[in-house]
Coordinates of C-alpha atoms in Angstrom, one line a residue:
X1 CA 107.5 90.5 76.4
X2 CA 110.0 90.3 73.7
X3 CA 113.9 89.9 75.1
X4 CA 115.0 92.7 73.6
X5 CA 112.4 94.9 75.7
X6 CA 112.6 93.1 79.0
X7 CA 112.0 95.4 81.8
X8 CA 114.9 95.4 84.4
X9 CA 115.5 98.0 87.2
X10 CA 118.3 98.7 89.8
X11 CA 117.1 98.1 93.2
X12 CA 116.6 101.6 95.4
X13 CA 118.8 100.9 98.4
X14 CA 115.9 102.3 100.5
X15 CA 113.7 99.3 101.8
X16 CA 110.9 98.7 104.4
X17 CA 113.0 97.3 107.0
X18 CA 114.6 98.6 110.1
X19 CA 118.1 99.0 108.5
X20 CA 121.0 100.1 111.5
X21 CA 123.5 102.3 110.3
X22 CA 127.4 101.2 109.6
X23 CA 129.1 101.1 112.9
X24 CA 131.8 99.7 115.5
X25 CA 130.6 96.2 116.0
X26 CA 129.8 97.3 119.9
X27 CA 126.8 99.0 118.7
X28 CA 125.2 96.0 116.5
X29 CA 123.3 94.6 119.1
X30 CA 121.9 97.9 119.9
X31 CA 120.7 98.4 116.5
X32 CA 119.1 94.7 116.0
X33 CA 117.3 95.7 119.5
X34 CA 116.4 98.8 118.1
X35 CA 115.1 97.5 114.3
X36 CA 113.1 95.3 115.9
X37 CA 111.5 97.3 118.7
X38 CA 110.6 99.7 115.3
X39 CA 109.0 96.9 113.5
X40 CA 106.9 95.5 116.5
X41 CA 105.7 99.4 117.3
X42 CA 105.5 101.2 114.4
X43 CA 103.7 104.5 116.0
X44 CA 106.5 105.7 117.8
X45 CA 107.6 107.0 114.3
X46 CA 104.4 109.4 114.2
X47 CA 106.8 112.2 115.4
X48 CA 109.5 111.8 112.5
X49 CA 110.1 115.0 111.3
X50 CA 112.5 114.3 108.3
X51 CA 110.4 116.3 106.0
X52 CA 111.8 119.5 107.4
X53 CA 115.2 118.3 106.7
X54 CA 114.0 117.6 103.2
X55 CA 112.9 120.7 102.6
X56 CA 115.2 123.3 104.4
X57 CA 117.7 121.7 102.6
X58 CA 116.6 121.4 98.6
X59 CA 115.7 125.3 99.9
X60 CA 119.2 126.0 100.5
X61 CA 120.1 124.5 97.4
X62 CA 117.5 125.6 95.1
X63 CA 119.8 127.7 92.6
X64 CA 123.3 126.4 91.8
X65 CA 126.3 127.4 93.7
X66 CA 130.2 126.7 94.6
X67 CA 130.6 123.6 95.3
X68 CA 131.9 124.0 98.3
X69 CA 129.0 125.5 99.1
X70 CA 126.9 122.6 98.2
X71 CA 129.4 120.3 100.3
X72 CA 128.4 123.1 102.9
X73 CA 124.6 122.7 103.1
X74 CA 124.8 118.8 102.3
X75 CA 126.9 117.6 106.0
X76 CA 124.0 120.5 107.4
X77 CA 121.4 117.9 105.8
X78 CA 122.8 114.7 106.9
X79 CA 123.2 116.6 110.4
X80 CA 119.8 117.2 110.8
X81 CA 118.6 113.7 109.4
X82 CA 121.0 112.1 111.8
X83 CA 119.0 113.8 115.2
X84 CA 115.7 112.8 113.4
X85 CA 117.1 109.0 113.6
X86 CA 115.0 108.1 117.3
X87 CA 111.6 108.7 115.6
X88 CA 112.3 108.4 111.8
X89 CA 113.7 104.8 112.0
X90 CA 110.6 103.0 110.5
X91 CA 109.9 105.8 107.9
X92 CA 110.5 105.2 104.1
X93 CA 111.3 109.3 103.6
X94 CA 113.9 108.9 106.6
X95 CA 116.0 105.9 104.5
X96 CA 115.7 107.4 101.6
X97 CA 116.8 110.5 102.8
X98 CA 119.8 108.6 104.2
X99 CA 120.9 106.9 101.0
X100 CA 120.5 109.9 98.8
X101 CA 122.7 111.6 101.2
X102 CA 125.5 108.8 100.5
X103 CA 125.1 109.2 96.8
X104 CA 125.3 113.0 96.6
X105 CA 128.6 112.8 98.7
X106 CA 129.8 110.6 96.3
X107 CA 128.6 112.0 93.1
X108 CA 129.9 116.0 94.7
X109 CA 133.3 114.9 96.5
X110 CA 132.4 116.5 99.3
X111 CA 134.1 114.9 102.8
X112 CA 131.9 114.6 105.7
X113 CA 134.0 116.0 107.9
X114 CA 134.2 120.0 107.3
X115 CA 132.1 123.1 108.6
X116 CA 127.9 122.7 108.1
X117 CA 125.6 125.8 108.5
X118 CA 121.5 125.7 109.1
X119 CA 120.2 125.7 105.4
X120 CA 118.7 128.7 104.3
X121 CA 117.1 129.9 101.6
X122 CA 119.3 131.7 99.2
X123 CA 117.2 132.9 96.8
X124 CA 113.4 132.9 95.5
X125 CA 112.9 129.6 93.5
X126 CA 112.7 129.6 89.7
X127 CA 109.9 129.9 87.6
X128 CA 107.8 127.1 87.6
X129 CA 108.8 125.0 84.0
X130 CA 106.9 125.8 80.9
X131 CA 103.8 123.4 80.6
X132 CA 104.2 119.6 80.0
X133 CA 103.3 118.3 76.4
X134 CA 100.1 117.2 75.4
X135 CA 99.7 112.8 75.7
X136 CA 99.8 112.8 72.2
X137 CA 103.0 114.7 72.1
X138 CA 104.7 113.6 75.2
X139 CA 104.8 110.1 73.3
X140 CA 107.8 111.3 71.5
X141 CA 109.6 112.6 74.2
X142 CA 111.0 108.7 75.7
X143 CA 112.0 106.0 74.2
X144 CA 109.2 102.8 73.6
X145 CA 110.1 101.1 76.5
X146 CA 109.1 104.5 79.0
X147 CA 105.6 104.1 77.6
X148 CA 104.0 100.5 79.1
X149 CA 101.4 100.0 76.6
X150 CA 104.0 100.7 73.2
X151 CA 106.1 98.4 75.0
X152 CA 104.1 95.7 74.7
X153 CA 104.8 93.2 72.1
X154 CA 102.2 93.8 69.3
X155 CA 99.6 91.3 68.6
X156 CA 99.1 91.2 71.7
X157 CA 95.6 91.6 74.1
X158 CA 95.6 94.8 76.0
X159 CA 96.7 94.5 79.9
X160 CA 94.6 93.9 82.4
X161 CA 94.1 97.0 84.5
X162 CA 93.7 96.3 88.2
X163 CA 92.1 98.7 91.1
X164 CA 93.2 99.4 95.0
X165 CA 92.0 101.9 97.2
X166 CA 92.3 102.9 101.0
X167 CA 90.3 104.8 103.1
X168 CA 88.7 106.1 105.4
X169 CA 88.8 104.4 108.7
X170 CA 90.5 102.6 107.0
X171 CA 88.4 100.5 104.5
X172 CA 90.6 98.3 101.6
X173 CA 89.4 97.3 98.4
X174 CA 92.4 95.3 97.4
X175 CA 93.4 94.2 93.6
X176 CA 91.2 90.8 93.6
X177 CA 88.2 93.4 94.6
X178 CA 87.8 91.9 98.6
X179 CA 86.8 94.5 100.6
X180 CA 87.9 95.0 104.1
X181 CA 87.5 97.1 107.1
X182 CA 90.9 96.9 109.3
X183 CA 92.5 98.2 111.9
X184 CA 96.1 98.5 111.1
X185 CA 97.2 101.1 113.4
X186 CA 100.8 102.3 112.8
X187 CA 103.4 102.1 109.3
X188 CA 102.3 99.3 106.7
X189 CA 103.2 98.7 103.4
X190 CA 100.3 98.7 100.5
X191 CA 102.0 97.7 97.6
X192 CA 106.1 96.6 97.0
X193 CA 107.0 95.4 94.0
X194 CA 109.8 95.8 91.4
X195 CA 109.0 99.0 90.1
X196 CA 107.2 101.1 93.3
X197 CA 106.9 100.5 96.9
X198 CA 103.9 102.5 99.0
X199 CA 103.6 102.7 102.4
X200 CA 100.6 103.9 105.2
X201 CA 100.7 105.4 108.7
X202 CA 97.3 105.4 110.2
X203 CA 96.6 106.7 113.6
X204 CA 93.9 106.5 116.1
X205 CA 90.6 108.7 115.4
X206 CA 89.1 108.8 118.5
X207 CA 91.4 108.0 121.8
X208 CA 90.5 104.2 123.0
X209 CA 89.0 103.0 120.0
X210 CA 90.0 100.8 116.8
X211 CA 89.2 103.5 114.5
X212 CA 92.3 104.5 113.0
X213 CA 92.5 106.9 109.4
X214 CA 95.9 107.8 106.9
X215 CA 97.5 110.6 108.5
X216 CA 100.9 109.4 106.4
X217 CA 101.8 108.3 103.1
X218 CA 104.6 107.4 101.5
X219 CA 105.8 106.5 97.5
X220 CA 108.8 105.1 96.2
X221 CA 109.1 104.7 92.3
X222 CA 112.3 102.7 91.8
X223 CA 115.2 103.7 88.9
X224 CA 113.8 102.4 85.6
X225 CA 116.1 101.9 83.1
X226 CA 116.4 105.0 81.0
X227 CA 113.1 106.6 81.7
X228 CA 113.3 107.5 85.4
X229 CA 115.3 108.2 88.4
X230 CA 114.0 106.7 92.1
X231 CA 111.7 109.5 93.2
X232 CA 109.6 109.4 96.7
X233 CA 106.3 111.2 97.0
X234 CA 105.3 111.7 100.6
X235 CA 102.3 113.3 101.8
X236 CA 100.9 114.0 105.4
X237 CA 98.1 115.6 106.6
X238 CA 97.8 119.4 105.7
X239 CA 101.2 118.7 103.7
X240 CA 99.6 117.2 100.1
X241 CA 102.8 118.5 97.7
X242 CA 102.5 119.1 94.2
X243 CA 106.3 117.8 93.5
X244 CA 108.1 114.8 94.9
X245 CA 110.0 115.4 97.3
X246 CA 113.3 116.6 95.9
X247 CA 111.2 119.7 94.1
X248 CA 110.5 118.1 91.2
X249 CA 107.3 117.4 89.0
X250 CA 108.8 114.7 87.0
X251 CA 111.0 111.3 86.7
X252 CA 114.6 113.4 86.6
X253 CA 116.7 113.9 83.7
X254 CA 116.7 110.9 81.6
X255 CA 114.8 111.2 78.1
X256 CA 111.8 109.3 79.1
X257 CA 111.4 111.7 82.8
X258 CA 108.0 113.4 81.5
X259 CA 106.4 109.3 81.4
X260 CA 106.0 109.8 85.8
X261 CA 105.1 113.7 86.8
X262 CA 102.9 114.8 89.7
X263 CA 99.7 116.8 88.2
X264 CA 98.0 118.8 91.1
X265 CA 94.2 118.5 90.4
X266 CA 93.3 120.6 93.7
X267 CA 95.7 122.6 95.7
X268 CA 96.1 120.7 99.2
X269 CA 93.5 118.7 98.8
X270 CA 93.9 116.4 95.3
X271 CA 97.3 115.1 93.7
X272 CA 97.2 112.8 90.8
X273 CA 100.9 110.8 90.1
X274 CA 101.1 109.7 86.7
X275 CA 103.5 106.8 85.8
X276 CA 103.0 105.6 82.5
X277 CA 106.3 103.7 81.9
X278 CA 104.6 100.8 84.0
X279 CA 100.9 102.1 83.1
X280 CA 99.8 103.1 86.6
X281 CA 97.8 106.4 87.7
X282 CA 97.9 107.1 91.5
X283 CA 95.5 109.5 93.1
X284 CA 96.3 111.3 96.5
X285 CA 94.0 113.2 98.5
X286 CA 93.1 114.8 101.7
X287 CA 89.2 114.6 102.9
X288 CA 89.1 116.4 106.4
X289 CA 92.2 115.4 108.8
X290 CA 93.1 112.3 107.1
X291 CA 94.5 111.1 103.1
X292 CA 92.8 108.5 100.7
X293 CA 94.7 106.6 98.2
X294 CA 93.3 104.7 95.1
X295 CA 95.8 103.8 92.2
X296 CA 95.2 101.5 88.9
X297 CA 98.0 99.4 87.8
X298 CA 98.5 96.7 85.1
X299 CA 98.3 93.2 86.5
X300 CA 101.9 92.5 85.0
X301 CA 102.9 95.0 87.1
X302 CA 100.8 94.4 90.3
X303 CA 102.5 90.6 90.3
X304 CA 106.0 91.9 89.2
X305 CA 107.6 90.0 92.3
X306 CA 111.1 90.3 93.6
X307 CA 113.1 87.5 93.7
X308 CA 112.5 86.3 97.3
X309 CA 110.1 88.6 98.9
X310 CA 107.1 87.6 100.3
X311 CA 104.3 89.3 99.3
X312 CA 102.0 88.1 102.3
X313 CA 102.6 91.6 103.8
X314 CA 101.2 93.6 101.4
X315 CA 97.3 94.8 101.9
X316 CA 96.7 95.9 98.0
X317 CA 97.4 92.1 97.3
X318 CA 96.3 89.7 99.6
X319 CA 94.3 92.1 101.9
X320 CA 94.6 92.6 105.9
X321 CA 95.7 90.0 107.9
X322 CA 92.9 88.4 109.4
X323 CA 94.0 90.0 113.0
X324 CA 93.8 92.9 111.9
X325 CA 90.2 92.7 110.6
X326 CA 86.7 94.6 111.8
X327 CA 83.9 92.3 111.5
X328 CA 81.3 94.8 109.9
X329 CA 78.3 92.9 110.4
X330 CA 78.7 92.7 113.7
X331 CA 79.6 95.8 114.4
X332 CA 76.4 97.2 112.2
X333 CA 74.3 94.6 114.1
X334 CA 75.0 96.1 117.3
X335 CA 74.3 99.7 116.3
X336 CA 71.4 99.0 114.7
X337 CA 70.2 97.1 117.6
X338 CA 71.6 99.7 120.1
X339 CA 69.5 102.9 118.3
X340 CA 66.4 100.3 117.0
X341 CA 62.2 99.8 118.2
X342 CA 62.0 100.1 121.6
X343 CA 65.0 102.2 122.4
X344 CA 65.5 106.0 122.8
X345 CA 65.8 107.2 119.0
X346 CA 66.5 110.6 119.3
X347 CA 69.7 109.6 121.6
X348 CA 72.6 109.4 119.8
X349 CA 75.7 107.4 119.8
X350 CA 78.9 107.6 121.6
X351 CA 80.1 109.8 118.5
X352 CA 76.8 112.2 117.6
X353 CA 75.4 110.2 115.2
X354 CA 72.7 107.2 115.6
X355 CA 72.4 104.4 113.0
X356 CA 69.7 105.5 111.5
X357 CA 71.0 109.1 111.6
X358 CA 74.2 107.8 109.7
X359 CA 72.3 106.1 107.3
X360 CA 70.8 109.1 106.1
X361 CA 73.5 111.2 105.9
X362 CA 75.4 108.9 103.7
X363 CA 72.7 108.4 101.7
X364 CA 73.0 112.1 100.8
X365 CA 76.2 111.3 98.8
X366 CA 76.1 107.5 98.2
X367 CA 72.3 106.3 97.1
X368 CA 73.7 102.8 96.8
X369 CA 73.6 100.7 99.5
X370 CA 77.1 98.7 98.7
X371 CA 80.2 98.4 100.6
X372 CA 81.1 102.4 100.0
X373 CA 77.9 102.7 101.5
X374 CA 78.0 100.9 104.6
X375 CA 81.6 101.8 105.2
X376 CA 80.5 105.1 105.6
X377 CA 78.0 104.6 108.1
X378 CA 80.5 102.4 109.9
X379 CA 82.7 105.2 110.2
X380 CA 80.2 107.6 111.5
X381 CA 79.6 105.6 113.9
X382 CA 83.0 105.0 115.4
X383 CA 84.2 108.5 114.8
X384 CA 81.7 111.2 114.3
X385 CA 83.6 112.4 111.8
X386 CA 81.8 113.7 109.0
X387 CA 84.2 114.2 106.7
X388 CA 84.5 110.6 106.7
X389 CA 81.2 110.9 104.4
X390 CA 83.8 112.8 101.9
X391 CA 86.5 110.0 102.2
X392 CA 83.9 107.2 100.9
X393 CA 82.3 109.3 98.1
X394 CA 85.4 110.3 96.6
X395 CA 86.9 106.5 96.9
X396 CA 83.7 105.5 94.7
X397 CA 84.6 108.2 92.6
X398 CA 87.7 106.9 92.3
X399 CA 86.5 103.6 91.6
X400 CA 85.1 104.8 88.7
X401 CA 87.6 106.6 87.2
X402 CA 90.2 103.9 87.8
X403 CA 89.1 100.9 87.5
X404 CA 88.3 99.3 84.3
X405 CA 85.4 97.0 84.6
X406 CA 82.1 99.2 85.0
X407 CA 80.1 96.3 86.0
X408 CA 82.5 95.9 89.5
X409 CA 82.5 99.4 90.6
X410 CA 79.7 99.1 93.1
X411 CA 80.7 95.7 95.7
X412 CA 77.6 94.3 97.9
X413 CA 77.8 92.8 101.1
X414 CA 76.8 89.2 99.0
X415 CA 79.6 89.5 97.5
X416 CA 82.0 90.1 100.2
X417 CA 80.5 87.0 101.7
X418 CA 80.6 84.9 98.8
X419 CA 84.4 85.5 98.6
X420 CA 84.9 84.6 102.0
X421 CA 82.4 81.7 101.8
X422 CA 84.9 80.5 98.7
X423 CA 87.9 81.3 100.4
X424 CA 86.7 79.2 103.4
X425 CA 85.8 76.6 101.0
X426 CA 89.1 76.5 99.6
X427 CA 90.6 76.4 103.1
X428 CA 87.9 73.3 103.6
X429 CA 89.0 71.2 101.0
X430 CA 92.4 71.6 101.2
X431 CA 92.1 70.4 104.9
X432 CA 90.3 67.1 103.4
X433 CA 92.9 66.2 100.9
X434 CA 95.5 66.4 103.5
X435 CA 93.3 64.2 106.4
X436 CA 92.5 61.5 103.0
X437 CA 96.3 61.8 102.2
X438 CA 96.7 60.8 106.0
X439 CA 94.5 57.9 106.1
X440 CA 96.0 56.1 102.7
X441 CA 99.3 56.5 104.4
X442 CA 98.0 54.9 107.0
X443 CA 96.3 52.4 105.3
X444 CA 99.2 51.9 103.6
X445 CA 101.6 51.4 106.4
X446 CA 99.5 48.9 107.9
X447 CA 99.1 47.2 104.7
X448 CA 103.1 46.5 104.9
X449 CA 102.8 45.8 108.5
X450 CA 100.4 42.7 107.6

C-alpha cells in the first residue's frame, strides 16, 4: 500500500485477557489468582449476564436528556456491571462494557460518586433510520480509505479473499481450508487481529460427553481511522440482535460509519455484518439451540498481526490445538462397526439415531459425501440433535457464498489427510535437519579433538 494510505488503528482497550480492575495494592494478588483461575476455566463465565446491563441501560438513555440525568443512569450502569464481575470476568462484552463506561464518564463529566436509579425506559425508541444507500451510492458516503478495495493501490492484482467457518459440534474450516472437529469447551478466540477480534463460548450438548456447540459469540471491530468507531456485536442463543450492541446498525458517526452496518437477513435466526473498510462479510446465525459463524476476509487482513501477539491461539488461523482435536475416523469407525452386519440394526444409538440412520438423513440435505457431510453424521451421532443437520447445510451454504474459489467449496476426507500427511511430513524433515545438524557438530568436535 502506498504511505500515504497506510492503514493504522487505535488499539480498543478491551482485550482477551483476564484484566483486574485498579485497586489498593492488597487486592493484586487476589486479582492475578482470579485472572488466571478465569483463563484455566473458562465456563464458569456461562452465567455472565452483562447483556442486561447493556441493554436496560442504552433503554434508559435512548432519547436525549439532562445531563445530570445521563450522569444519573450511567453510575446505575457501571453499578450493575460491577455485581456482574464474578461471572463476566472472561467475557469480551463484560470489558468492553467496563472501558466504555470509563470513556463516557470522561467524555460526560459526570463523577462517580452521586445518586444512581435502576434504568428505565423513558420513552418508546425512535423510528428506525431511513434505509441505507444502495453499494453504488454508499461509495460516496466515506472517504477512499473506508472502502478496502478503492484503497488499494491501483495496478494492483485483486486481494485474495479467504474463508472460516464454525459450527456445529463444533466443526472448523479454518483460512488455509483444514478442517477440524474439536472439542473446545468454554470461551476461545477465532480470530484477533488489528482491525477485529471474535470470540466463542461453546457448551456441552449432551451431559458427559465431548460434544460441545456455540451458545456465545462475541465481535469486536476496533476504531479505524476515520471510518469507524469500536463497535461489539454479541449474540447468544435466542438473543441474535439486528444492531451492535450500543443500538446501532452502523460504524458511529464518522463519514465513512455506513462502510460496517448489521443487515438482518432473518429475524432471530440470520444476521449478516458487513465491514467493507477491511473487505470482510460476517454471517451470524442461529440453527436450533446453538449459533454458526462463517466470515470471508482479505488475506492482508487475516495476517494483519499485532506487534507481539502470538497468533498460535487463534482457531481461524492455525486451527485447534491438537488437544483439543476429535479424531473422526475413529469415531465414524466405531459407529459404523457398532450399528454394522451382524448387529441389531434397527437398535439405535445412545442418541436415537444409528449410523446408517444418520447417513440418510444427512443425505437429505447434503448429497455430497465431503467433510460437511460426515460432520453431520458425526454430530448426530453424538447428540441426537437434528438440527445439527441445519447447522452443516447452511455452513456449505455459506461456503459458497463466501468463499471465492468454487473449485474448494466441497473438502474430502483425502484431502484432510493429505494436509496432515504434509504437515507431518514437514514436522519429519525438519526433525532430520536438526539430528544431521547434530551429527556434523559432532563430527566436527571430534575432528578438533584429534
Amino acid at each position: 500500500m502506498q504511505p500515504s494510505r497506510e492503514r493504522s488503528e487505535v488499539r480498543p482497550r478491551a482485550g482477551w485477557m483476564v484484566m483486574g480492575k485498579r485497586g489498593r495494592p492488597s487486592a493484586l494478588e487476589v486479582c492475578r489468582v482470579l485472572a488466571v483461575f478465569l483463563s484455566l476455566f473458562p465456563s464458569v463465565t456461562l452465567q455472565c449476564k452483562i447483556l442486561k446491563c447493556n441493554s436496560e441501560f442504552w433503554a434508559s438513555t435512548s432519547n436525549s436528556g439532562p445531563e445530570e440525568e445521563f450522569c444519573t443512569a450511567l453510575r446505575a450502569y457501571n453499578s450493575c456491571v460491577r455485581r456482574t464481575a464474578r461471572t463476566c470476568r472472561g467475557d469480551l462484552a463484560y470489558h468492553s462494557a467496563q472501558h466504555g463506561i470509563e470513556d463516557l464518564m470522561s467524555q460526560h463529566n459526570c463523577s462517580k460518586e452521586g445518586p444512581t436509579s435502576q434504568p428505565r425506559a423513558r420513552t418508546p425508541l425512535p423510528p428506525p433510520p431511513p434505509p441505507l444507500l444502495p453499494d453504488s451510492q454508499e461509495r460516496s458516503d466515506g472517504p477512499e480509505v473506508c472502502h478496502y478495495e478503492r484503497s488499494l493501490p491501483r495496478n494492483t492484482s485483486p486481494p485474495n479473499y479467504t474463508h472460516c467457518g464454525f459450527f456445529g459440534d463444533p466443526h472448523l474450516r479454518t483460512f488455509g481450508d483444514d478442517f477440524q472437529t474439536c472439542k473446545v469447551e468454554g470461551a476461545w478466540p477465532l480470530i484477533h487481529n488489528k482491525y477485529l477480534s471474535v470470540q466463542v463460548t461453546n457448551t456441552p450438548v449432551v451431559p458427559g460427553s465431548l460434544a460441545t456447540a456455540t451458545s456465545k459469540l462475541t465481535i469486536i471491530f476496533k476504531n479505524f481511522q476515520e471510518c469507524v468507531e469500536q463497535k461489539m456485536y454479541h449474540a447468544e442463543t435466542d438473543e441474535l440482535p439486528a444492531a451492535f450492541a450500543d443500538g446501532s446498525k452502523n460504524g458511529g458517526d464518522r463519514h465513512g460509519a455506513n462502510t460496517l452496518r448489521v443487515v438482518e437477513k432473518v429475524p432471530g435466526q440470520h444476521v449478516e455484518i458487513q465491514a467493507r473498510y477491511i473487505g470482510t462479510t460476517i454471517v451470524v446465525r442461529q440453527v436450533g439451540r446453538y449459533l454458526t459463524f462463517a466470515v470471508r476476509m482479505p488475506e492482508e487482513v487475516v495476517n494483519s498481526v499485532e506487534e507481539g501477539d502470538n497468533q498460535d491461539l487463534y482457531l481461524c488461523l492455525h486451527g485447534c490445538p491438537a488437544n483439543q482435536r476429535i479424531d473422526f475416523r475413529n469415531f465414524r469407525a466405531r459407529a459404523a462397526e457398532a450399528h454394522g452386519p451382524g448387529r441389531a440394526r434397527s437398535g439405535a444409538g445412545a442418541h436415537g439415531f444409528t449410523y446408517q440412520s444418520a447417513k440418510a438423513k444427512c443425505k437429505e440435505r447434503l448429497p455430497v459425501e465431503d467433510l460437511y457431510f460426515q460432520s453431520c453424521v458425526f454430530d448426530l451421532l453424538s447428540s441426537g440433535d437434528i438440527n445439527f443437520t441445519m447447522a452443516a447445510y447452511y455452513a456449505f451454504e455459506d461456503v459458497k457464498m463466501l468463499h471465492s474459489n468454487s473449485n474448494r467449496y466441497h473438502i474430502f476426507e483425502k484431502d484432510a489427510f493429505m494436509s496432515n500427511a504434509a504437515q507431518k511430513g514437514k514436522d519429519l524433515l525438519c526433525l532430520f535437519f536438526i539430528n544431521l545438524l547434530a551429527v556434523l557438530l559432532w563430527l566436527e568436535c571430534c575432528t578438533v579433538h584429534l
